Amino acid sequence: MMKGNTLVTTTVDFWFDPTCPWCWITSRWIGEVQKVRDIQVHWRPFSLAVLNEGRELDPGYRAMIDNTWGPARVVAAARELHGDDVLKALYDALGEQIHHQKNISEGDKFLPAIEEALKEANLPADLIQYATTDEYDTQLRASTAEALDKVGDDVGVPLLAINDVAFFGPVLSPSPHGEEAGKVFDGAVAMASYPGFFELKRSRTVGPIFHGEDGQ
C-alpha cells in the first residue's frame, strides 16, 4: 500500500477455525496475496464452538459445531506452548487433513486429522491431548472474543482485520490466484480504509471449491 511516495506494509490479522471450509478458502487467498503484495499476516485462533455456545441451533448443526472443539483447542494449546510462529504451519496441515484428505469421521472430534497434522507441522504428538480438555479454553475464548469485539457477534469466520479494521469475509469460492488475488485484496483494503463501510454481501451460488478442484 502506498502512502505518499512510501510503500507501507499492510497488516492482516486472520482469525481461523480450522474446521470451516469457507475460512480455509479465504486463507488460501491470503497466501496468494502474500506473493504479490507487501502484507504481514498474523494468524489468530477462533472457535465456532465458543461462538455458538448457548444458541438455539438445529440438532444436526449443533452436533457438527460441538465436534469442532478439538482442532481449535489444539491450535490454542500450540500457540500457548510454542508461540505464534507455529500457527500457520499447523493451520495448513489441519486444513489439508480436514478439507482435502477428509481425514474425519462423525463424532471423532477430528482426532485422526489432528494426529496427522501435528506430524506434518513438526509439532509434539502429545498436543493432541488438549483436543479433549479445557486447559487452554480461557486463551481460546479470549482470542475469539478479541475478534468479536472488533466486528460484532453476528458473524463467523472467515474474519480478518486489515490495518485493524475488522470484518467478516471475504467469502470466496474458489480462491483467486496470482495478480487476481492481489486485485481482490486491493479492493478489500480500499473498503477497509473507509470509516463508513460496514457490509457487502450477495447470496452464494456455489459451495466451497478448494484449490485443485477448480482446475487451477
Tab-separated table of C-alpha atoms in Angstrom:
chain	number	residue	atom	x	y	z
A	1	MET	CA	0.000	0.000	0.000
A	2	MET	CA	1.379	3.417	-0.964
A	3	LYS	CA	1.257	6.350	1.459
A	4	GLY	CA	2.562	9.341	-0.411
A	5	ASN	CA	5.704	8.059	-2.096
A	6	THR	CA	6.354	5.452	0.601
A	7	LEU	CA	5.421	1.785	0.412
A	8	VAL	CA	3.719	0.830	3.681
A	9	THR	CA	3.267	-2.785	4.736
A	10	THR	CA	-0.384	-3.750	5.172
A	11	THR	CA	-1.139	-5.683	8.344
A	12	VAL	CA	-3.680	-8.508	8.256
A	13	ASP	CA	-4.992	-10.257	11.361
A	14	PHE	CA	-6.662	-13.512	10.351
A	15	TRP	CA	-8.870	-15.390	12.831
A	16	PHE	CA	-9.482	-19.009	11.855
A	17	ASP	CA	-11.354	-22.080	12.961
A	18	PRO	CA	-9.590	-24.984	11.206
A	19	THR	CA	-12.857	-26.816	10.523
A	20	CYS	CA	-14.566	-24.089	8.459
A	21	PRO	CA	-14.244	-24.700	4.691
A	22	TRP	CA	-15.019	-21.080	3.790
A	23	CYS	CA	-12.343	-19.847	6.165
A	24	TRP	CA	-9.893	-22.296	4.616
A	25	ILE	CA	-10.537	-20.952	1.105
A	26	THR	CA	-10.086	-17.359	2.265
A	27	SER	CA	-6.822	-18.302	3.967
A	28	ARG	CA	-5.542	-19.749	0.673
A	29	TRP	CA	-6.375	-16.432	-0.975
A	30	ILE	CA	-4.357	-14.580	1.664
A	31	GLY	CA	-1.466	-16.908	0.921
A	32	GLU	CA	-1.667	-15.914	-2.738
A	33	VAL	CA	-1.848	-12.235	-1.768
A	34	GLN	CA	1.403	-12.595	0.172
A	35	LYS	CA	3.125	-13.467	-3.106
A	36	VAL	CA	2.065	-10.282	-4.892
A	37	ARG	CA	1.521	-7.643	-2.185
A	38	ASP	CA	3.561	-6.389	0.773
A	39	ILE	CA	1.471	-7.687	3.684
A	40	GLN	CA	2.207	-9.012	7.146
A	41	VAL	CA	-0.215	-11.690	8.360
A	42	HIS	CA	-0.885	-12.562	11.992
A	43	TRP	CA	-2.789	-15.819	12.487
A	44	ARG	CA	-5.254	-15.914	15.393
A	45	PRO	CA	-7.237	-18.817	16.907
A	46	PHE	CA	-11.043	-18.681	16.704
A	47	SER	CA	-13.686	-21.164	17.844
A	48	LEU	CA	-17.050	-21.703	16.202
A	49	ALA	CA	-17.970	-23.791	19.251
A	50	VAL	CA	-17.385	-20.809	21.531
A	51	LEU	CA	-19.259	-18.507	19.159
A	52	ASN	CA	-22.334	-20.755	19.196
A	53	GLU	CA	-22.473	-21.517	22.915
A	54	GLY	CA	-25.979	-21.016	24.289
A	55	ARG	CA	-27.557	-20.519	20.866
A	56	GLU	CA	-30.569	-22.494	19.690
A	57	LEU	CA	-29.390	-24.468	16.686
A	58	ASP	CA	-30.757	-27.240	14.516
A	59	PRO	CA	-29.754	-30.513	16.268
A	60	GLY	CA	-27.662	-31.656	13.322
A	61	TYR	CA	-25.808	-28.360	13.135
A	62	ARG	CA	-25.372	-28.348	16.916
A	63	ALA	CA	-23.700	-31.765	16.760
A	64	MET	CA	-21.398	-30.561	13.996
A	65	ILE	CA	-20.461	-27.400	15.895
A	66	ASP	CA	-19.810	-29.267	19.126
A	67	ASN	CA	-17.434	-31.524	17.218
A	68	THR	CA	-15.232	-28.540	16.273
A	69	TRP	CA	-13.767	-28.063	19.750
A	70	GLY	CA	-10.819	-30.397	19.152
A	71	PRO	CA	-8.854	-28.623	16.401
A	72	ALA	CA	-9.446	-25.157	17.874
A	73	ARG	CA	-8.299	-26.308	21.303
A	74	VAL	CA	-5.130	-27.842	19.858
A	75	VAL	CA	-4.388	-24.617	17.972
A	76	ALA	CA	-4.811	-22.615	21.197
A	77	ALA	CA	-2.561	-25.019	23.088
A	78	ALA	CA	0.104	-24.904	20.382
A	79	ARG	CA	0.081	-21.123	20.494
A	80	GLU	CA	0.480	-21.040	24.271
A	81	LEU	CA	3.181	-23.700	24.412
A	82	HIS	CA	5.110	-22.989	21.209
A	83	GLY	CA	4.272	-19.428	20.182
A	84	ASP	CA	2.516	-17.656	17.325
A	85	ASP	CA	5.094	-18.781	14.786
A	86	VAL	CA	3.741	-22.357	14.706
A	87	LEU	CA	0.150	-21.394	13.890
A	88	LYS	CA	0.425	-21.057	10.115
A	89	ALA	CA	2.086	-24.449	9.624
A	90	LEU	CA	-0.401	-26.116	11.963
A	91	TYR	CA	-3.370	-24.487	10.211
A	92	ASP	CA	-2.007	-25.522	6.814
A	93	ALA	CA	-1.638	-29.101	7.998
A	94	LEU	CA	-5.048	-29.234	9.674
A	95	GLY	CA	-6.708	-27.762	6.599
A	96	GLU	CA	-5.050	-30.316	4.346
A	97	GLN	CA	-6.200	-33.186	6.561
A	98	ILE	CA	-9.733	-31.902	7.144
A	99	HIS	CA	-10.701	-30.315	3.834
A	100	HIS	CA	-8.631	-32.195	1.263
A	101	GLN	CA	-7.844	-35.588	2.756
A	102	LYS	CA	-11.247	-35.775	4.527
A	103	ASN	CA	-9.465	-37.475	7.422
A	104	ILE	CA	-12.534	-37.248	9.661
A	105	SER	CA	-15.488	-39.309	10.766
A	106	GLU	CA	-18.654	-38.380	12.606
A	107	GLY	CA	-18.141	-37.712	16.301
A	108	ASP	CA	-14.348	-38.244	16.335
A	109	LYS	CA	-13.541	-34.619	17.292
A	110	PHE	CA	-11.217	-34.588	14.262
A	111	LEU	CA	-8.656	-36.634	16.211
A	112	PRO	CA	-7.227	-38.537	13.180
A	113	ALA	CA	-6.793	-35.239	11.309
A	114	ILE	CA	-5.143	-33.611	14.323
A	115	GLU	CA	-2.740	-36.522	14.772
A	116	GLU	CA	-1.552	-36.334	11.167
A	117	ALA	CA	-1.452	-32.535	11.164
A	118	LEU	CA	0.847	-32.438	14.192
A	119	LYS	CA	3.255	-34.724	12.343
A	120	GLU	CA	3.144	-32.550	9.213
A	121	ALA	CA	3.727	-29.380	11.243
A	122	ASN	CA	6.611	-30.966	13.196
A	123	LEU	CA	4.876	-30.354	16.497
A	124	PRO	CA	4.850	-32.680	19.524
A	125	ALA	CA	2.360	-35.510	19.173
A	126	ASP	CA	1.198	-35.055	22.754
A	127	LEU	CA	-0.520	-31.788	21.822
A	128	ILE	CA	-3.446	-33.969	20.752
A	129	GLN	CA	-4.351	-34.434	24.427
A	130	TYR	CA	-5.626	-30.847	24.513
A	131	ALA	CA	-8.319	-31.615	21.930
A	132	THR	CA	-10.443	-33.156	24.657
A	133	THR	CA	-9.601	-30.911	27.626
A	134	ASP	CA	-10.463	-27.320	28.505
A	135	GLU	CA	-6.972	-26.448	29.773
A	136	TYR	CA	-6.460	-23.679	27.223
A	137	ASP	CA	-10.096	-22.704	26.724
A	138	THR	CA	-9.519	-19.396	28.502
A	139	GLN	CA	-6.976	-18.399	25.876
A	140	LEU	CA	-9.164	-19.705	23.050
A	141	ARG	CA	-12.137	-17.744	24.353
A	142	ALA	CA	-10.010	-14.626	24.697
A	143	SER	CA	-8.801	-14.809	21.090
A	144	THR	CA	-12.356	-15.408	19.854
A	145	ALA	CA	-13.632	-12.514	21.974
A	146	GLU	CA	-10.912	-10.235	20.610
A	147	ALA	CA	-12.190	-10.834	17.088
A	148	LEU	CA	-15.847	-10.389	18.022
A	149	ASP	CA	-15.087	-7.200	19.951
A	150	LYS	CA	-13.762	-5.737	16.714
A	151	VAL	CA	-16.582	-6.801	14.391
A	152	GLY	CA	-19.654	-7.867	16.427
A	153	ASP	CA	-21.062	-11.244	17.423
A	154	ASP	CA	-23.409	-11.841	14.461
A	155	VAL	CA	-20.585	-13.192	12.271
A	156	GLY	CA	-18.374	-16.252	11.996
A	157	VAL	CA	-15.250	-16.989	10.017
A	158	PRO	CA	-13.515	-16.058	7.794
A	159	LEU	CA	-12.882	-12.980	9.898
A	160	LEU	CA	-9.949	-10.682	9.292
A	161	ALA	CA	-8.729	-7.212	10.104
A	162	ILE	CA	-6.881	-5.075	7.581
A	163	ASN	CA	-4.827	-2.425	9.352
A	164	ASP	CA	-7.005	-3.069	12.431
A	165	VAL	CA	-10.332	-2.624	10.576
A	166	ALA	CA	-12.143	-5.943	11.036
A	167	PHE	CA	-14.945	-7.530	9.029
A	168	PHE	CA	-16.468	-10.897	8.193
A	169	GLY	CA	-15.215	-12.308	4.930
A	170	PRO	CA	-14.464	-12.131	2.160
A	171	VAL	CA	-16.213	-15.392	1.333
A	172	LEU	CA	-14.714	-16.758	-1.887
A	173	SER	CA	-15.144	-19.908	-3.946
A	174	PRO	CA	-12.726	-20.735	-5.413
A	175	SER	CA	-9.862	-18.577	-4.132
A	176	PRO	CA	-8.228	-16.334	-6.735
A	177	HIS	CA	-4.590	-16.765	-7.665
A	178	GLY	CA	-1.694	-14.528	-8.635
A	179	GLU	CA	-2.369	-10.929	-9.539
A	180	GLU	CA	-6.117	-11.549	-9.456
A	181	ALA	CA	-5.747	-12.360	-5.750
A	182	GLY	CA	-3.889	-9.089	-5.336
A	183	LYS	CA	-6.604	-7.092	-7.086
A	184	VAL	CA	-9.290	-8.600	-4.840
A	185	PHE	CA	-7.160	-7.693	-1.826
A	186	ASP	CA	-6.716	-4.132	-3.105
A	187	GLY	CA	-10.499	-3.833	-3.122
A	188	ALA	CA	-10.726	-5.124	0.445
A	189	VAL	CA	-8.079	-2.615	1.548
A	190	ALA	CA	-9.986	0.206	-0.135
A	191	MET	CA	-13.244	-0.757	1.600
A	192	ALA	CA	-11.499	-1.118	4.958
A	193	SER	CA	-9.984	2.342	4.598
A	194	TYR	CA	-13.419	3.996	4.512
A	195	PRO	CA	-14.782	4.531	8.050
A	196	GLY	CA	-18.395	4.216	6.887
A	197	PHE	CA	-18.001	0.748	5.359
A	198	PHE	CA	-19.980	-1.963	7.181
A	199	GLU	CA	-21.314	-4.662	4.874
A	200	LEU	CA	-21.169	-6.048	1.345
A	201	LYS	CA	-22.969	-9.303	0.578
A	202	ARG	CA	-24.726	-11.427	-2.027
A	203	SER	CA	-26.213	-14.933	-1.990
A	204	ARG	CA	-23.841	-17.856	-2.537
A	205	THR	CA	-24.417	-19.787	-5.761
A	206	VAL	CA	-21.712	-22.428	-5.252
A	207	GLY	CA	-20.332	-24.451	-2.372
A	208	PRO	CA	-16.720	-24.459	-1.190
A	209	ILE	CA	-14.357	-25.133	-4.112
A	210	PHE	CA	-10.880	-25.978	-2.875
A	211	HIS	CA	-7.616	-25.453	-4.718
A	212	GLY	CA	-7.129	-28.341	-7.115
A	213	GLU	CA	-10.869	-28.848	-7.579
A	214	ASP	CA	-11.219	-25.816	-9.848
A	215	GLY	CA	-8.630	-26.857	-12.420
A	216	GLN	CA	-6.112	-24.263	-11.201
